[in-house]
C-alpha atoms as an extended CHARMM CRD file, in Angstrom:
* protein
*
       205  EXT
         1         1  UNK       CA            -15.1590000000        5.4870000000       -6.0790000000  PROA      1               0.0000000000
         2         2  UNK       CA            -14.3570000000        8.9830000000       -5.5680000000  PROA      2               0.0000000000
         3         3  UNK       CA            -17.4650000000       10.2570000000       -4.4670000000  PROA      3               0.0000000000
         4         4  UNK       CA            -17.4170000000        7.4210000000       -2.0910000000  PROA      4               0.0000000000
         5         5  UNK       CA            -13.9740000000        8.9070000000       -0.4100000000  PROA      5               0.0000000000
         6         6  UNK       CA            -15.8130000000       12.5070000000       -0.2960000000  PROA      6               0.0000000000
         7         7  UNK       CA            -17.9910000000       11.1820000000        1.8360000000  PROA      7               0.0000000000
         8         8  UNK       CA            -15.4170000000        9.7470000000        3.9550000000  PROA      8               0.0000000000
         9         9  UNK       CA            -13.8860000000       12.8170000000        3.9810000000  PROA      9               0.0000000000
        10        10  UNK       CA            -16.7070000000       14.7240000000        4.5580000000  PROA      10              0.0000000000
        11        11  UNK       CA            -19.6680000000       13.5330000000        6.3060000000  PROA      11              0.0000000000
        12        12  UNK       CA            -17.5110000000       12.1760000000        9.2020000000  PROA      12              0.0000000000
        13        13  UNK       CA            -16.7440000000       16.1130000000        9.9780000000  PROA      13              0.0000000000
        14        14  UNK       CA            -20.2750000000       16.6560000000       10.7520000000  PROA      14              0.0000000000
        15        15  UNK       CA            -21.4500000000       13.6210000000       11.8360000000  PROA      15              0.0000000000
        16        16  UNK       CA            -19.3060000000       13.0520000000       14.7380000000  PROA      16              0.0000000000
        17        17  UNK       CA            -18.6110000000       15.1730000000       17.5040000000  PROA      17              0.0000000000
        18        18  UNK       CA            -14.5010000000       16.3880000000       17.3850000000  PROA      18              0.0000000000
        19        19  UNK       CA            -13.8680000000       14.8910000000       20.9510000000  PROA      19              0.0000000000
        20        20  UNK       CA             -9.9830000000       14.0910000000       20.3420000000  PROA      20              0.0000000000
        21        21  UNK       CA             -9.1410000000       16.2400000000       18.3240000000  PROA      21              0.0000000000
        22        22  UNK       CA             -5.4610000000       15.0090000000       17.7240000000  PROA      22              0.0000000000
        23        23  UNK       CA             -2.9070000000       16.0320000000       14.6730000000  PROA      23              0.0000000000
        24        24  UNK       CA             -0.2560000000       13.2390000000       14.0600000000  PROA      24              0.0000000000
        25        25  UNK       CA              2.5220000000       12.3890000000       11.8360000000  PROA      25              0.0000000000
        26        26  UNK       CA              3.0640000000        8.7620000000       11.3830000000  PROA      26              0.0000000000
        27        27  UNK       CA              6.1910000000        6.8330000000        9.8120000000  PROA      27              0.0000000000
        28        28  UNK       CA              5.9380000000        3.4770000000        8.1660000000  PROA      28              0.0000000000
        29        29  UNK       CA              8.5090000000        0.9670000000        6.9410000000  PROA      29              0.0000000000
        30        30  UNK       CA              7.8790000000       -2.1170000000        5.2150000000  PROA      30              0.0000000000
        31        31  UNK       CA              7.9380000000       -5.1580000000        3.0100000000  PROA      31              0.0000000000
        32        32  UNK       CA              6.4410000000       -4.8240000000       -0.6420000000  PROA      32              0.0000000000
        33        33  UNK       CA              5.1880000000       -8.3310000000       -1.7060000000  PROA      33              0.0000000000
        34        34  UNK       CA              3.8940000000       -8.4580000000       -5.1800000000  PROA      34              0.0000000000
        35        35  UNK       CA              0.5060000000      -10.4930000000       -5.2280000000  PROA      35              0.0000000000
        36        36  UNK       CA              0.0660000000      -13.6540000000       -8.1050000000  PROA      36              0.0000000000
        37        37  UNK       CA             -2.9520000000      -12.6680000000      -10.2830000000  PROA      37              0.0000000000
        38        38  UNK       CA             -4.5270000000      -15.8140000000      -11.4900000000  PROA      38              0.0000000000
        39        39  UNK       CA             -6.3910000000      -13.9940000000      -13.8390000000  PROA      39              0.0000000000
        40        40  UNK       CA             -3.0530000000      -12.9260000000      -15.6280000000  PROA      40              0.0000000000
        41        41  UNK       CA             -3.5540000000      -15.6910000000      -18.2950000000  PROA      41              0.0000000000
        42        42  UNK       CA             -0.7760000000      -16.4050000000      -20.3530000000  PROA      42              0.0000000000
        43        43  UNK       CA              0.4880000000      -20.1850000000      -20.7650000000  PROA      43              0.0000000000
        44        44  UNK       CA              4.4430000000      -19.1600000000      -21.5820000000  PROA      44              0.0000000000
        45        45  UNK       CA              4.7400000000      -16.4580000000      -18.6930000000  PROA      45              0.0000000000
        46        46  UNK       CA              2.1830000000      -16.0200000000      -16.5470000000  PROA      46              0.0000000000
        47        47  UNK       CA              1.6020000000      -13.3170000000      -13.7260000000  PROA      47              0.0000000000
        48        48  UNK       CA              4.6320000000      -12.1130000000      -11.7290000000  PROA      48              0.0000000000
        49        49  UNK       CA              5.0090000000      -12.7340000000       -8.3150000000  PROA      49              0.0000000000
        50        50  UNK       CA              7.2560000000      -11.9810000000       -5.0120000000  PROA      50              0.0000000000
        51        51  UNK       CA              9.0070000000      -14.7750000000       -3.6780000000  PROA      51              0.0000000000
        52        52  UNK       CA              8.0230000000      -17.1020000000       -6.9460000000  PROA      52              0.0000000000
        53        53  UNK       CA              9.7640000000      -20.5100000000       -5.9220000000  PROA      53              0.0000000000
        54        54  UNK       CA             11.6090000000      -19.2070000000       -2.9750000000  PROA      54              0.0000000000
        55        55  UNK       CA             13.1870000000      -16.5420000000       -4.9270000000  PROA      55              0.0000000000
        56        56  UNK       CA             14.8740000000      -13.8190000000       -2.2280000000  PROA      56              0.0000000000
        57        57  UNK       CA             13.0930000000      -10.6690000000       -4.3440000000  PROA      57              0.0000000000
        58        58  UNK       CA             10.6910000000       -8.9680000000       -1.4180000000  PROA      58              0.0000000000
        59        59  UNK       CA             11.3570000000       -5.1620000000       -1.6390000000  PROA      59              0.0000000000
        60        60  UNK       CA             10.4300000000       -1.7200000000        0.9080000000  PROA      60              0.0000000000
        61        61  UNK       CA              8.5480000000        1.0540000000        1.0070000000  PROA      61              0.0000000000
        62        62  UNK       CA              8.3500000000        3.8010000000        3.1970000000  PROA      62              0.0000000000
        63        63  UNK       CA              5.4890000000        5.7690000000        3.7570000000  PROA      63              0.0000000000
        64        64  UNK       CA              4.9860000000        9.1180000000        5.3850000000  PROA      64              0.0000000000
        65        65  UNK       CA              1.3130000000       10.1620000000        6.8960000000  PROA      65              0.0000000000
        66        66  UNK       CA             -0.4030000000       13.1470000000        8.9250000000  PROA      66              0.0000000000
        67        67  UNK       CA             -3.5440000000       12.8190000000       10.2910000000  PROA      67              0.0000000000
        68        68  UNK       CA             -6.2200000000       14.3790000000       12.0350000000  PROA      68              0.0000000000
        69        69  UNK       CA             -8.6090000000       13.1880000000       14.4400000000  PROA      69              0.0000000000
        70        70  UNK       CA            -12.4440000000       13.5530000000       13.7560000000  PROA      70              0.0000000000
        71        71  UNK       CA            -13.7910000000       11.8810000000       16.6700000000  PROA      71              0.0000000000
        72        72  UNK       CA            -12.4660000000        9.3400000000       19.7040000000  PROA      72              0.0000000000
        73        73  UNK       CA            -11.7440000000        6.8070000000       17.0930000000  PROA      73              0.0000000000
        74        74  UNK       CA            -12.1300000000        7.9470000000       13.6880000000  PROA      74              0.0000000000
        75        75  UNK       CA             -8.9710000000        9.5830000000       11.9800000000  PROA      75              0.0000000000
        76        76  UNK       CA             -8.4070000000       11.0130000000        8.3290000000  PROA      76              0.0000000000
        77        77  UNK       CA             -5.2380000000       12.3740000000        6.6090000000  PROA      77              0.0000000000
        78        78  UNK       CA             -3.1230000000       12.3790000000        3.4570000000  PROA      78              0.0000000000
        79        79  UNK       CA             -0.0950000000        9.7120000000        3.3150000000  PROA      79              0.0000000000
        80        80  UNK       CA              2.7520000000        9.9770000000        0.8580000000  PROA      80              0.0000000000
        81        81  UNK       CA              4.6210000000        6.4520000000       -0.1510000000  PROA      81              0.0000000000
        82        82  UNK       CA              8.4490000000        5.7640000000       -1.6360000000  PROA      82              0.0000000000
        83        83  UNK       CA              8.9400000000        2.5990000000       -2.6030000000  PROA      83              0.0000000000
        84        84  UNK       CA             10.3130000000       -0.4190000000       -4.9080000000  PROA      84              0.0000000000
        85        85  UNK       CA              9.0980000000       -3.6640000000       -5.9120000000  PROA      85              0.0000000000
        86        86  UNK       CA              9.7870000000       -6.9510000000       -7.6060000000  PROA      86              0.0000000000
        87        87  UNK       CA              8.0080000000      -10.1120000000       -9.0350000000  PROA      87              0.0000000000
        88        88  UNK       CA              9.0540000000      -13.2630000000      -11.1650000000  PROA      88              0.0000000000
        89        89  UNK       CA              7.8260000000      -16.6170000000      -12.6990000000  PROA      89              0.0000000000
        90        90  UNK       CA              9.7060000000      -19.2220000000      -14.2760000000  PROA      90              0.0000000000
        91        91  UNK       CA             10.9900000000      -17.2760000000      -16.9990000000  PROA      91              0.0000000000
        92        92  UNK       CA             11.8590000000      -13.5820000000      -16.4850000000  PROA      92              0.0000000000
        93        93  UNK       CA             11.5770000000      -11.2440000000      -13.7420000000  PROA      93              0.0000000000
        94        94  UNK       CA             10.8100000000       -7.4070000000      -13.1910000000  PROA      94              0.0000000000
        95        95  UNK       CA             11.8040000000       -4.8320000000      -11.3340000000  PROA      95              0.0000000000
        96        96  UNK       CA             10.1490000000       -1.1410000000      -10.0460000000  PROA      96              0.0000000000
        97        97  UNK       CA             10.0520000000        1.4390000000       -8.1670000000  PROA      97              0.0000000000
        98        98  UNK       CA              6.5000000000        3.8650000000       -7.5910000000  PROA      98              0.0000000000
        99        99  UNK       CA              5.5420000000        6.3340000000       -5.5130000000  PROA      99              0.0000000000
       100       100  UNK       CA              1.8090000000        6.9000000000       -4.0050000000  PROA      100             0.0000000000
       101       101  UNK       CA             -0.3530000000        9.8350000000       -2.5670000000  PROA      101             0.0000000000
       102       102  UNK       CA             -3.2090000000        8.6080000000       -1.0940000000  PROA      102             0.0000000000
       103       103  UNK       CA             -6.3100000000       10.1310000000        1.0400000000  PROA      103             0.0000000000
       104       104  UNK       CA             -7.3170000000        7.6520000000        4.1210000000  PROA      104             0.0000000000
       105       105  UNK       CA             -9.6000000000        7.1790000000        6.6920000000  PROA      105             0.0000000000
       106       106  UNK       CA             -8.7740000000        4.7010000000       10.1300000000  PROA      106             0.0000000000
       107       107  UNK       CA            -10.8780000000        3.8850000000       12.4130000000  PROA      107             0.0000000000
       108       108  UNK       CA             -9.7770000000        1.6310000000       15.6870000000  PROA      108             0.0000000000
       109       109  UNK       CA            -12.6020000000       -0.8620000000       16.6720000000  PROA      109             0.0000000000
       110       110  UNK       CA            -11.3380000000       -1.8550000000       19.9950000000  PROA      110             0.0000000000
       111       111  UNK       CA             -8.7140000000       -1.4130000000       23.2180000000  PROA      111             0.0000000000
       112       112  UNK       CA             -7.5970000000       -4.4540000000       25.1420000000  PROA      112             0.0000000000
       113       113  UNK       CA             -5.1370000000       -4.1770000000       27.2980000000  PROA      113             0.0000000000
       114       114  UNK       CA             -3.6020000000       -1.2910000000       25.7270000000  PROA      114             0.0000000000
       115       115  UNK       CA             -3.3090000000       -2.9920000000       22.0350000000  PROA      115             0.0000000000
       116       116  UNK       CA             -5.9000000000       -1.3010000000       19.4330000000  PROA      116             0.0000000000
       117       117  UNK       CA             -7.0070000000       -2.9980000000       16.6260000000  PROA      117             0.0000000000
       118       118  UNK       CA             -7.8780000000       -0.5210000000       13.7910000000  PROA      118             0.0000000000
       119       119  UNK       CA             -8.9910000000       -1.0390000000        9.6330000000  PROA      119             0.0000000000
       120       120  UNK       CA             -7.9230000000        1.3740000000        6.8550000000  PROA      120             0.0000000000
       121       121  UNK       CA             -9.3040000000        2.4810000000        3.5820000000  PROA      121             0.0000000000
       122       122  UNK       CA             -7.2170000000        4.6750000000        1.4960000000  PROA      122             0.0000000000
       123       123  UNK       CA             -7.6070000000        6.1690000000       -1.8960000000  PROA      123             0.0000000000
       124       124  UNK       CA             -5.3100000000        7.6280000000       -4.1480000000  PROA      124             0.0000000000
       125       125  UNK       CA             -2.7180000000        8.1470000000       -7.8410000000  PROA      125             0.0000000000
       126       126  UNK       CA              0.2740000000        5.9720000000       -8.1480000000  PROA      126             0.0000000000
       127       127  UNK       CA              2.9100000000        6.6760000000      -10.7730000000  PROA      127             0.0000000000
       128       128  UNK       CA              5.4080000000        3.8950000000      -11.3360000000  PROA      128             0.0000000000
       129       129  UNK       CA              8.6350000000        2.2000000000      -14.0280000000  PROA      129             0.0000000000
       130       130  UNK       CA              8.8740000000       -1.4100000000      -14.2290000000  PROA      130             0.0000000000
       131       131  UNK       CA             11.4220000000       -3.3170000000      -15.9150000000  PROA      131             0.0000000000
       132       132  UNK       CA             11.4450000000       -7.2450000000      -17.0130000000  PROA      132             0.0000000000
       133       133  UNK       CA             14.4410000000       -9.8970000000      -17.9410000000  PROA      133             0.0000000000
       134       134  UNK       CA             15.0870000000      -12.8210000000      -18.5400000000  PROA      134             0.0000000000
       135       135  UNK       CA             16.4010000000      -15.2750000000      -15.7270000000  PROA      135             0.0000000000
       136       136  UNK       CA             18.7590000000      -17.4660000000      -17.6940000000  PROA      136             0.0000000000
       137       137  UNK       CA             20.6390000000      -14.4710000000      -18.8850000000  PROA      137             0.0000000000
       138       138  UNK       CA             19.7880000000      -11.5130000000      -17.5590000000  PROA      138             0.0000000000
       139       139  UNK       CA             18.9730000000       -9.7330000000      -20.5720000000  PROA      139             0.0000000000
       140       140  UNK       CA             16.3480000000       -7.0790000000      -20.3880000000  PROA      140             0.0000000000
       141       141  UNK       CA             12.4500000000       -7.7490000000      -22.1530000000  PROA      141             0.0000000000
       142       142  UNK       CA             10.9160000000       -5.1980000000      -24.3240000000  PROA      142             0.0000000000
       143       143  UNK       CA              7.3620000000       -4.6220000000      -22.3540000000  PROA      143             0.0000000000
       144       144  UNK       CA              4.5960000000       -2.9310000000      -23.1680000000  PROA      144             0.0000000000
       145       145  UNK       CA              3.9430000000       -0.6720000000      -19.8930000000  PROA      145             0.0000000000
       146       146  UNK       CA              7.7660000000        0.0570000000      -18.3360000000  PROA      146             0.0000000000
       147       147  UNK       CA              5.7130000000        3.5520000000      -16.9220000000  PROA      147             0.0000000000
       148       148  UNK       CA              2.3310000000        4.6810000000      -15.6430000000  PROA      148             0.0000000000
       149       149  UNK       CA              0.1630000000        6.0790000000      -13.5130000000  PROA      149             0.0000000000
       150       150  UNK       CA             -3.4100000000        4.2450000000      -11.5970000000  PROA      150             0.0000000000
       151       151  UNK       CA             -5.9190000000        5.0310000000       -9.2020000000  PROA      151             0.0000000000
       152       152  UNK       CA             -5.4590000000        2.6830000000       -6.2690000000  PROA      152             0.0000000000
       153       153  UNK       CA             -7.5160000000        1.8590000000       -3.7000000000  PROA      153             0.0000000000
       154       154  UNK       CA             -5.9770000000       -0.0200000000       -0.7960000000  PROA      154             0.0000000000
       155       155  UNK       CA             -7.4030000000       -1.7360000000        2.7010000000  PROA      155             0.0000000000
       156       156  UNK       CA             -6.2310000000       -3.6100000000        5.7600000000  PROA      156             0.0000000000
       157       157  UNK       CA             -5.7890000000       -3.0000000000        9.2810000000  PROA      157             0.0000000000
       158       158  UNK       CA             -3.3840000000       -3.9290000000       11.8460000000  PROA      158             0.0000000000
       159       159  UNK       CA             -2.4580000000       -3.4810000000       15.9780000000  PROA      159             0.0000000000
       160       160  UNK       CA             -1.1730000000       -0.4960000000       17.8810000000  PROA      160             0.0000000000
       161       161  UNK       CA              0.3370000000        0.4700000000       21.1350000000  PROA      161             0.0000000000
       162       162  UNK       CA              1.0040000000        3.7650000000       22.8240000000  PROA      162             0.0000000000
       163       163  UNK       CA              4.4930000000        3.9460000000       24.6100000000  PROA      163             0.0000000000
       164       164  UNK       CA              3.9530000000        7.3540000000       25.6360000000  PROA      164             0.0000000000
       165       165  UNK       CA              1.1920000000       10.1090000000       25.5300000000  PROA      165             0.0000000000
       166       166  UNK       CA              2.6540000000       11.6540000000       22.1420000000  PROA      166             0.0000000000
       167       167  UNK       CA              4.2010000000        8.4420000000       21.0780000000  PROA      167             0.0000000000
       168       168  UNK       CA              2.5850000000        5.1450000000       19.6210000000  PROA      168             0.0000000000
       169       169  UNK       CA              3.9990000000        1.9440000000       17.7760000000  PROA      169             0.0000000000
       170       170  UNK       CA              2.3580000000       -0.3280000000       15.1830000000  PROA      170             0.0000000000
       171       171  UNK       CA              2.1580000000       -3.4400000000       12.9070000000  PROA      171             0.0000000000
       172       172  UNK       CA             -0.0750000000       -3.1760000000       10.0650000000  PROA      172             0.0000000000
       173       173  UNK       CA             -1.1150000000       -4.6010000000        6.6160000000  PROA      173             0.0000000000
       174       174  UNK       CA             -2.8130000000       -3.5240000000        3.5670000000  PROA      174             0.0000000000
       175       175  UNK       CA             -3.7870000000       -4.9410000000        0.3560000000  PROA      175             0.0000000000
       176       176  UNK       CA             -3.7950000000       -2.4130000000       -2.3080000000  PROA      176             0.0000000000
       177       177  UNK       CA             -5.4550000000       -2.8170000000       -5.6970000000  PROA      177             0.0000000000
       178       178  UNK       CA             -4.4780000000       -1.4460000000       -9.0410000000  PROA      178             0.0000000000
       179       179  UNK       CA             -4.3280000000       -1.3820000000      -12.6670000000  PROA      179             0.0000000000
       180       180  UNK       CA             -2.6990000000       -4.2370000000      -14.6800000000  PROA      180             0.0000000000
       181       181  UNK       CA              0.7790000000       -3.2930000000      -15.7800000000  PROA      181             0.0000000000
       182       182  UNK       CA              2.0930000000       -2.2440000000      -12.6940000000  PROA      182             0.0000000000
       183       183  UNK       CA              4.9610000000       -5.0650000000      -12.8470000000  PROA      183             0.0000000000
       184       184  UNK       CA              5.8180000000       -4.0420000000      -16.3470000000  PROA      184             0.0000000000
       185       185  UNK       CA              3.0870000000       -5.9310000000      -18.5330000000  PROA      185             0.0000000000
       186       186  UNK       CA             -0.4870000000       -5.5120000000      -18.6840000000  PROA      186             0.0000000000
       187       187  UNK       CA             -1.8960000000       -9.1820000000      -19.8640000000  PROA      187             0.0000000000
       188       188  UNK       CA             -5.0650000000       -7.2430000000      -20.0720000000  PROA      188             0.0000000000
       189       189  UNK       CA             -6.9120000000       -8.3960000000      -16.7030000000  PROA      189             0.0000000000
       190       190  UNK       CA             -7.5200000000       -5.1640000000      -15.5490000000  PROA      190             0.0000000000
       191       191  UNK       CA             -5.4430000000       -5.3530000000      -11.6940000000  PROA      191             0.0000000000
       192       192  UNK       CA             -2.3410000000       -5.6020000000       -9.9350000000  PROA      192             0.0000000000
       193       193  UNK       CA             -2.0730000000       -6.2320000000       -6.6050000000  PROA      193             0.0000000000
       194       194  UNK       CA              0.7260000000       -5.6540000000       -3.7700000000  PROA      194             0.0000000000
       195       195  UNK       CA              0.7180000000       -6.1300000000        0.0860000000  PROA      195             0.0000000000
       196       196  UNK       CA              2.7920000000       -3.5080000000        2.0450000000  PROA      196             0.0000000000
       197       197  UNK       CA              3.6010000000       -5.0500000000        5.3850000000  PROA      197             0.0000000000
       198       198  UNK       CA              4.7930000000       -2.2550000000        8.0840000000  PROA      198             0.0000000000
       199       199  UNK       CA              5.9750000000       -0.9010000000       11.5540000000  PROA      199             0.0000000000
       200       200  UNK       CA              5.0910000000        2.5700000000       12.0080000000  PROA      200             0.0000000000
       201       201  UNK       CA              5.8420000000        4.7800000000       14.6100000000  PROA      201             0.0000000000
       202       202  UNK       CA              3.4220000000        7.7510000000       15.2410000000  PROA      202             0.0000000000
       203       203  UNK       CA              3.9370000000       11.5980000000       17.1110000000  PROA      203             0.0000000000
       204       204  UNK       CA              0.8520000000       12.9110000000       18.2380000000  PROA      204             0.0000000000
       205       205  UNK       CA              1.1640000000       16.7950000000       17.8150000000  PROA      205             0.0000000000
């Protein structure tokens, strides 16, 4: 996986010819929505999820970016992301908080009528704490991954709209992909997964 982001990285820089040529700094804010794992397998407590049964538990993230631009429509940078998260089943809930650094590469497939559509990949370390309880009383779980660290490798893609020459808006979503014990148990399956849903607003430098 790594020598797949190298090349990313890399090849891009002398494939393409450095037409734009644009620096940015981008800032994202957004909804953290733990993903259900069916392969989580556990009859008594299965996998952890946001909004289990309606429950009001969706947490935010913000995430800091700078980019550079490689060609007309090919970007690649380093992003740095704060955030918290939460999860629950029928019978106990967790809570989180992690941080990411990530390398990523965007590239915007098309313009109509001044809305680009674009699709991310992004590689990088996430370090994170996760606690678990009980519902019916509140009382905290013993579990057997409360901190960590995992490679993560994320994708999505989103919409985009420049309000000014050095100013842009957009609405994006990624699905990023982890090891298991992220929400403060590892059953063992090997993954997490979270969505981060976002508005970002990007300065062209």
């Amino acid at each position: 996986m790594k020598k797949i982001f190298l090349a990313i990285l890399l090849v891009p820089t002398f494939v393409f010819s450095q037409n734009k040529g644009d620096y940015f700094f981008q800032y994202n804010y957004g909804q953290v929505i733990d993903r259900y794992n069916k392969d989580d397998v556990n009859p008594y407590s299965p996998d952890v999820q946001s909004e289990f049964q309606g429950r009001d538990d969706i947490e935010m993230g913000t995430k800091y970016s700078f980019g550079y631009y490689i060609s007309d429509n090919v970007s690649i940078g380093f992003d740095y992301m704060d955030a918290k998260s939460s999860g629950s089943n029928a019978i106990e809930y967790y809570n989180g908080q992690f941080n990411a650094a990530n390398i990523f590469a965007i590239y915007e497939m098309k313009e109509s009528n001044g809305i680009t559509f674009f699709g991310t990949l992004s590689y990088g370390h996430v370090e994170f704490s996760s606690k678990r309880f009980f519902i019916y009383d509140n009382s905290q779980i013993s579990s057997n991954s409360e901190e960590g660290t995992s490679q993560k490798v994320s994708y999505g893609g989103g919409i985009s709209y420049k309000i000014d020459t050095n100013l842009e808006l957009s609405l994006s979503i990624t699905n990023s992909i982890l090891d298991d014990g992220f929400d403060g148990w590892d059953h063992g399956s090997g993954t997490d997964q979270y969505l981060y849903q976002s508005i970002g607003v990007r300065i062209y430098l």
